[in-house]
Amino acid sequence: MDEGRTVLARRSVLTRLQRTRTRFNRWTTGGTALVLVVANVLLCWTMVHVSSVPFSAYLPIAVLSGLFLPPKWLALVDATILLTGVFIVLYRHGTVPLWGAYAVLLTIMVIMFWVAASRARLGVQGNLGESMLVDLRDRLRTQGELPELPPGWGAELSVLSAYGDSFSGDFLVTSREGDVLELALVDVSGKGIAAGTRSLLLSGAFGGLLGSLPYEQFLSASNGYLLRQQWDEGFASAAHAMIDLSTGEYSLASAGHPPPVKFSAGSGRWQVLEGDEGPVLGVAEAVTFPRVTGRLGRGDALLLYTDGVIEVRNRDLRDGIDRMLGTAERMISRGFEGMAAKMCAAARAGETDDRAAVLVWRR
């Protein structure tokens, strides 16, 4: 009984806080509109008494109103601007340049009203839309942060988006439970901002699957999730790795992804871990994803990467892999740190494609 009362009390407090926040937002919005109306009137008065003030001084008020006010308040400010603007044009004898400036101001106001109305339909008025996108981008990056590894292990991730966009179609999700580390490097169809929305959704879904079910079932579960979405362009490739940090044993599986690469300290060479692989995710039902197993010894490393790192137009992917491994062999004398970033930066695709690489090594 006491627990139930406590829960009800907490809900009541949260409800009151939400109502208070809503009232505060309404008062803030109304206050902003009032300030802009007053600023517009003062500007009109100034332009009447100071002839050197240009008519273009109306533009900042029109733009700021469109950025920060919802449509109903924006209409009030715009009406004030239109009336005072006509008054100033007539007061200054209505020359052709003044009417032209008035037409430009009217055009900008229409555009800003359309932007405000579009945001209102989405429920992200003012600058909330930009704040939401920034928050989603940061959450995507946080989702792919590598966990802290025990002594004797190191890891590095590099993700570069096409044309320097804030969002990338390549992302990493990780999970560590005790000595078991799981990594899933995913390449969503499309690139840059076009693939950003799907990356945001899939990173959350795949991050929830990773570590919550046996690692052998991860790719099958991810494939089923993508099939249920029924997207027109809903496929993705993925490489999944499970590494036992106590023994160095690993298990790898691929879903239409470039083959992983292993560095062997004994031979000092990189080796492509080729084997059977499953199809890309989101295309066919009831498919299997064969796994490759092995062990990382002291000084060994495991590299997962997306096709943007190796893809070269009009060339076979094998040529791209050979080029990447040649770059890696030249870097190995300086150690593994910084290698993933240099591989992505040296990719032949350059900024025309998303690139991602994750490197895990045992010291």
Coordinates of C-alpha atoms in Angstrom, one line a residue:
M1 CA 0.0 0.0 0.0
D2 CA 2.8 2.4 1.0
E3 CA 4.6 1.7 -2.3
G4 CA 1.5 2.4 -4.3
R5 CA 1.0 5.7 -2.5
T6 CA 4.7 6.6 -3.2
V7 CA 4.2 5.8 -6.9
L8 CA 1.1 7.9 -7.1
A9 CA 2.8 10.8 -5.3
R10 CA 5.7 10.7 -7.7
R11 CA 3.3 10.7 -10.7
S12 CA 1.5 13.7 -9.2
V13 CA 4.8 15.6 -8.8
L14 CA 5.8 14.8 -12.4
T15 CA 2.4 15.9 -13.7
R16 CA 2.7 19.2 -11.8
L17 CA 6.2 19.7 -13.2
Q18 CA 5.0 19.1 -16.7
R19 CA 2.1 21.5 -16.3
T20 CA 4.5 24.2 -14.9
R21 CA 6.9 23.6 -17.8
T22 CA 4.1 24.0 -20.3
R23 CA 2.9 27.2 -18.8
F24 CA 6.4 28.5 -18.7
N25 CA 6.9 27.7 -22.4
R26 CA 3.7 29.5 -23.3
W27 CA 4.6 32.6 -21.3
T28 CA 8.1 32.6 -22.8
T29 CA 6.7 32.3 -26.3
G30 CA 4.2 35.1 -25.7
G31 CA 6.8 37.3 -24.1
T32 CA 9.1 36.8 -27.1
A33 CA 6.3 37.8 -29.5
L34 CA 5.6 40.9 -27.4
V35 CA 9.2 41.9 -27.4
L36 CA 9.4 41.5 -31.2
V37 CA 6.2 43.6 -31.7
V38 CA 7.6 46.3 -29.5
A39 CA 10.9 46.2 -31.3
N40 CA 9.1 46.6 -34.6
V41 CA 7.1 49.6 -33.4
L42 CA 10.3 51.2 -32.0
L43 CA 12.0 50.6 -35.3
C44 CA 9.2 52.2 -37.2
W45 CA 9.4 55.2 -34.9
T46 CA 13.2 55.4 -35.4
M47 CA 12.9 55.2 -39.2
V48 CA 10.4 58.1 -39.1
H49 CA 12.7 60.4 -37.2
V50 CA 16.1 59.1 -38.5
S51 CA 16.1 59.0 -42.3
S52 CA 19.4 57.2 -42.5
V53 CA 18.0 53.9 -41.0
P54 CA 17.5 51.6 -44.0
F55 CA 14.3 49.7 -44.7
S56 CA 16.3 46.5 -44.6
A57 CA 16.4 46.8 -40.7
Y58 CA 13.0 45.0 -40.8
L59 CA 14.7 41.8 -42.0
P60 CA 16.3 40.7 -38.7
I61 CA 12.9 40.9 -36.9
A62 CA 11.2 38.9 -39.7
V63 CA 13.8 36.2 -39.6
L64 CA 14.0 35.9 -35.8
S65 CA 10.2 35.7 -35.6
G66 CA 10.1 32.8 -38.1
L67 CA 12.9 30.9 -36.2
F68 CA 11.5 31.2 -32.7
L69 CA 7.8 31.7 -32.8
P70 CA 4.9 29.3 -33.6
P71 CA 2.6 30.3 -36.5
K72 CA -0.2 31.9 -34.3
W73 CA 2.3 34.3 -32.6
L74 CA 4.3 34.7 -35.9
A75 CA 1.1 35.9 -37.6
L76 CA 0.8 38.7 -35.0
V77 CA 4.4 39.9 -35.5
D78 CA 4.2 39.6 -39.3
A79 CA 1.0 41.7 -39.3
T80 CA 2.8 44.4 -37.3
I81 CA 5.7 44.3 -39.7
L82 CA 3.5 44.6 -42.8
L83 CA 1.5 47.5 -41.5
T84 CA 4.4 49.5 -40.2
G85 CA 6.4 48.6 -43.4
V86 CA 3.6 50.0 -45.6
F87 CA 3.5 53.1 -43.4
I88 CA 7.3 53.7 -43.8
V89 CA 7.1 53.2 -47.6
L90 CA 4.3 55.7 -48.0
Y91 CA 6.0 58.1 -45.5
R92 CA 9.1 58.0 -47.6
H93 CA 7.0 58.8 -50.7
G94 CA 6.9 55.2 -52.1
T95 CA 9.8 55.1 -54.4
V96 CA 10.3 52.1 -56.7
P97 CA 13.4 50.9 -54.6
L98 CA 11.3 51.1 -51.4
W99 CA 8.5 49.0 -52.9
G100 CA 11.1 46.5 -54.2
A101 CA 12.5 46.2 -50.7
Y102 CA 9.0 45.8 -49.3
A103 CA 8.4 42.9 -51.8
V104 CA 11.7 41.2 -50.7
L105 CA 10.6 41.6 -47.0
L106 CA 7.2 40.1 -47.9
T107 CA 8.9 37.1 -49.6
I108 CA 11.1 36.4 -46.7
M109 CA 8.2 36.6 -44.3
V110 CA 6.2 34.0 -46.4
I111 CA 9.2 31.7 -46.4
M112 CA 9.7 32.0 -42.7
F113 CA 6.0 31.4 -42.0
W114 CA 6.1 28.3 -44.2
V115 CA 9.1 27.0 -42.1
A116 CA 7.4 27.8 -38.8
A117 CA 4.2 26.0 -40.0
S118 CA 6.2 22.9 -41.1
R119 CA 7.9 22.8 -37.7
A120 CA 4.6 23.2 -35.9
R121 CA 3.2 20.1 -37.8
L122 CA 6.2 18.1 -36.6
G123 CA 5.8 19.4 -33.0
V124 CA 9.3 20.9 -33.1
Q125 CA 8.7 24.6 -33.0
G126 CA 11.5 27.2 -32.8
N127 CA 15.0 25.7 -32.6
L128 CA 13.8 22.4 -31.1
G129 CA 14.2 20.6 -34.4
E130 CA 17.9 21.4 -34.6
S131 CA 18.3 20.5 -30.9
M132 CA 16.6 17.1 -31.5
L133 CA 18.8 16.3 -34.4
V134 CA 21.9 17.1 -32.5
D135 CA 20.7 15.0 -29.6
L136 CA 20.0 12.0 -31.9
R137 CA 23.4 12.4 -33.6
D138 CA 25.2 12.4 -30.2
R139 CA 23.2 9.4 -29.1
L140 CA 24.2 7.5 -32.2
R141 CA 27.9 8.3 -31.5
T142 CA 27.5 7.3 -27.8
Q143 CA 25.9 4.0 -28.9
G144 CA 29.0 3.1 -30.8
E145 CA 31.6 4.1 -28.1
L146 CA 33.9 1.2 -27.3
P147 CA 33.7 -0.1 -23.8
E148 CA 36.6 0.0 -21.4
L149 CA 38.8 -3.1 -21.9
P150 CA 40.9 -4.9 -19.4
P151 CA 44.6 -4.5 -19.2
G152 CA 46.3 -6.2 -22.1
W153 CA 43.7 -5.2 -24.7
G154 CA 43.2 -2.2 -26.9
A155 CA 40.6 -1.0 -29.4
E156 CA 39.9 1.9 -31.7
L157 CA 37.0 3.0 -33.9
S158 CA 36.9 5.4 -36.8
V159 CA 33.7 6.5 -38.6
L160 CA 33.8 9.1 -41.4
S161 CA 30.6 10.1 -43.2
A162 CA 30.2 10.9 -46.9
Y163 CA 31.0 14.5 -47.7
G164 CA 31.5 15.3 -44.0
D165 CA 27.8 15.0 -43.1
S166 CA 26.9 14.8 -39.5
F167 CA 25.1 11.4 -40.0
S168 CA 26.6 8.3 -41.4
G169 CA 25.2 5.1 -42.8
D170 CA 27.9 3.2 -41.0
F171 CA 27.7 2.6 -37.3
L172 CA 29.0 0.3 -34.5
V173 CA 27.2 -1.1 -31.6
T174 CA 29.0 -2.8 -28.7
S175 CA 28.3 -4.9 -25.6
R176 CA 30.6 -6.2 -22.9
E177 CA 29.4 -8.6 -20.2
G178 CA 32.3 -9.7 -18.0
D179 CA 35.0 -11.0 -20.3
V180 CA 32.8 -11.3 -23.4
L181 CA 33.0 -8.4 -25.8
E182 CA 30.6 -8.2 -28.8
L183 CA 30.9 -5.9 -31.7
A184 CA 28.6 -5.3 -34.7
L185 CA 29.7 -3.0 -37.5
V186 CA 26.8 -2.2 -39.7
D187 CA 26.6 -0.5 -43.1
V188 CA 23.0 0.7 -43.9
S189 CA 22.0 1.1 -47.5
G190 CA 22.5 4.6 -48.7
K191 CA 25.1 7.1 -47.4
G192 CA 25.4 10.2 -45.3
I193 CA 22.2 12.0 -44.3
A194 CA 20.1 9.9 -46.6
A195 CA 20.9 6.8 -44.5
G196 CA 21.0 8.8 -41.2
T197 CA 17.4 8.1 -40.1
R198 CA 17.7 4.4 -40.7
S199 CA 21.1 4.3 -38.9
L200 CA 19.5 6.0 -35.8
L201 CA 16.7 3.5 -35.7
L202 CA 18.8 0.4 -36.3
S203 CA 21.5 1.4 -33.9
G204 CA 19.0 1.5 -31.1
A205 CA 17.4 -1.8 -32.2
F206 CA 20.7 -3.7 -32.8
G207 CA 22.1 -2.2 -29.6
G208 CA 19.2 -3.7 -27.7
L209 CA 19.7 -7.1 -29.3
L210 CA 23.4 -7.2 -28.8
G211 CA 24.3 -9.0 -25.6
S212 CA 20.7 -9.7 -24.7
L213 CA 20.6 -13.1 -26.6
P214 CA 23.2 -15.7 -27.5
Y215 CA 25.8 -14.2 -29.8
E216 CA 25.1 -16.9 -32.5
Q217 CA 21.5 -15.5 -32.8
F218 CA 22.3 -11.8 -33.2
L219 CA 22.4 -11.6 -37.0
S220 CA 19.3 -13.8 -37.4
A221 CA 17.4 -11.6 -35.0
S222 CA 18.6 -8.5 -36.7
N223 CA 17.6 -9.9 -40.1
G224 CA 14.1 -10.6 -38.7
Y225 CA 13.8 -7.1 -37.4
L226 CA 14.7 -5.5 -40.7
L227 CA 12.3 -7.7 -42.6
R228 CA 9.5 -6.6 -40.3
Q229 CA 10.1 -3.0 -41.1
Q230 CA 9.3 -3.5 -44.8
W231 CA 11.4 -0.6 -46.0
D232 CA 11.7 0.0 -49.7
E233 CA 15.5 0.4 -49.2
G234 CA 15.8 -1.5 -46.0
F235 CA 18.8 -3.8 -46.3
A236 CA 22.1 -3.5 -44.5
S237 CA 25.3 -5.5 -44.3
A238 CA 26.9 -6.3 -40.9
A239 CA 30.0 -8.0 -39.4
H240 CA 29.6 -9.4 -35.9
A241 CA 32.4 -10.4 -33.6
M242 CA 32.4 -12.1 -30.2
I243 CA 35.8 -12.0 -28.4
D244 CA 36.5 -13.7 -25.1
L245 CA 38.9 -11.3 -23.4
S246 CA 40.2 -13.9 -21.0
T247 CA 41.3 -16.4 -23.6
G248 CA 41.5 -14.4 -26.8
E249 CA 39.1 -16.8 -28.6
Y250 CA 36.8 -15.1 -31.1
S251 CA 33.8 -16.0 -33.3
L252 CA 33.0 -14.0 -36.4
A253 CA 30.0 -13.9 -38.8
S254 CA 29.2 -11.8 -41.8
A255 CA 26.0 -10.7 -43.4
G256 CA 27.0 -9.5 -46.9
H257 CA 29.9 -7.6 -45.3
P258 CA 33.6 -7.5 -46.4
P259 CA 35.6 -10.3 -44.7
P260 CA 37.4 -9.4 -41.5
V261 CA 41.1 -9.3 -41.3
K262 CA 43.5 -10.7 -38.7
F263 CA 47.1 -9.7 -37.9
S264 CA 49.3 -12.4 -36.6
A265 CA 52.3 -11.3 -34.6
G266 CA 54.1 -14.5 -35.2
S267 CA 54.2 -14.1 -39.0
G268 CA 54.0 -10.3 -39.0
R269 CA 51.3 -10.5 -41.8
W270 CA 47.7 -9.6 -42.2
Q271 CA 45.4 -12.5 -43.2
V272 CA 41.9 -12.2 -44.7
L273 CA 39.5 -14.5 -42.7
E274 CA 37.5 -15.8 -45.7
G275 CA 34.7 -18.2 -45.2
D276 CA 31.0 -18.8 -45.9
E277 CA 28.9 -15.7 -45.2
G278 CA 25.2 -15.0 -45.1
P279 CA 23.3 -12.6 -47.3
V280 CA 22.7 -8.9 -46.4
L281 CA 20.2 -8.3 -43.7
G282 CA 16.6 -7.5 -44.6
V283 CA 16.3 -9.4 -47.9
A284 CA 15.4 -13.1 -47.2
E285 CA 13.9 -15.1 -44.4
A286 CA 15.2 -18.2 -42.7
V287 CA 18.8 -17.7 -43.7
T288 CA 21.9 -18.8 -41.8
F289 CA 25.1 -16.9 -41.0
P290 CA 28.1 -19.3 -40.7
R291 CA 30.7 -18.4 -38.2
V292 CA 34.5 -18.4 -38.3
T293 CA 36.4 -19.1 -35.1
G294 CA 40.0 -18.6 -34.0
R295 CA 42.2 -17.1 -31.2
L296 CA 44.0 -13.8 -30.7
G297 CA 47.4 -14.3 -29.2
R298 CA 49.8 -11.6 -27.8
G299 CA 50.4 -9.0 -30.4
D300 CA 47.5 -10.2 -32.6
A301 CA 44.7 -7.9 -33.9
L302 CA 41.3 -8.2 -35.5
L303 CA 40.0 -5.6 -38.0
L304 CA 36.4 -5.1 -39.1
Y305 CA 35.6 -2.5 -41.8
T306 CA 32.9 -1.4 -44.2
D307 CA 33.0 -1.4 -48.0
G308 CA 33.7 2.3 -48.2
V309 CA 37.2 1.6 -46.9
I310 CA 38.1 -0.7 -49.8
E311 CA 35.6 0.1 -52.6
V312 CA 37.1 1.5 -55.7
R313 CA 35.0 2.4 -58.7
N314 CA 35.4 0.0 -61.7
R315 CA 37.8 -2.2 -59.6
D316 CA 37.3 -5.5 -57.8
L317 CA 36.9 -5.4 -54.0
R318 CA 39.9 -7.7 -53.8
D319 CA 42.1 -4.9 -55.1
G320 CA 40.7 -2.6 -52.5
I321 CA 41.4 -5.2 -49.7
D322 CA 45.0 -5.6 -51.0
R323 CA 45.5 -1.8 -51.0
M324 CA 44.1 -1.5 -47.4
L325 CA 46.4 -4.3 -46.2
G326 CA 49.4 -2.7 -47.9
T327 CA 48.5 0.5 -46.0
A328 CA 48.2 -1.5 -42.7
E329 CA 51.6 -3.2 -43.2
R330 CA 53.3 0.1 -43.6
M331 CA 51.7 1.3 -40.4
I332 CA 52.3 -1.7 -38.2
S333 CA 55.8 -0.6 -37.2
R334 CA 54.3 2.3 -35.4
G335 CA 51.7 0.2 -33.5
F336 CA 48.0 -0.2 -33.8
E337 CA 46.9 3.1 -32.3
G338 CA 45.6 5.5 -34.9
M339 CA 45.6 2.8 -37.6
A340 CA 41.8 2.6 -38.0
A341 CA 41.5 6.4 -38.5
K342 CA 44.4 6.3 -41.1
M343 CA 42.8 3.5 -43.0
C344 CA 39.5 5.4 -43.3
A345 CA 41.3 8.6 -44.3
A346 CA 43.3 6.8 -47.0
A347 CA 40.3 5.1 -48.6
R348 CA 40.1 5.5 -52.3
A349 CA 36.4 6.3 -52.1
G350 CA 37.4 9.5 -50.2
E351 CA 34.4 11.6 -49.1
T352 CA 32.1 10.1 -51.7
D353 CA 31.2 7.2 -49.3
D354 CA 30.8 6.4 -45.6
R355 CA 33.8 4.7 -44.1
A356 CA 34.1 2.9 -40.8
A357 CA 36.8 0.6 -39.3
V358 CA 37.1 -1.0 -35.8
L359 CA 40.4 -2.5 -34.7
V360 CA 40.8 -4.7 -31.5
W361 CA 44.2 -5.9 -30.5
R362 CA 45.9 -7.9 -27.7
R363 CA 49.0 -6.6 -26.2

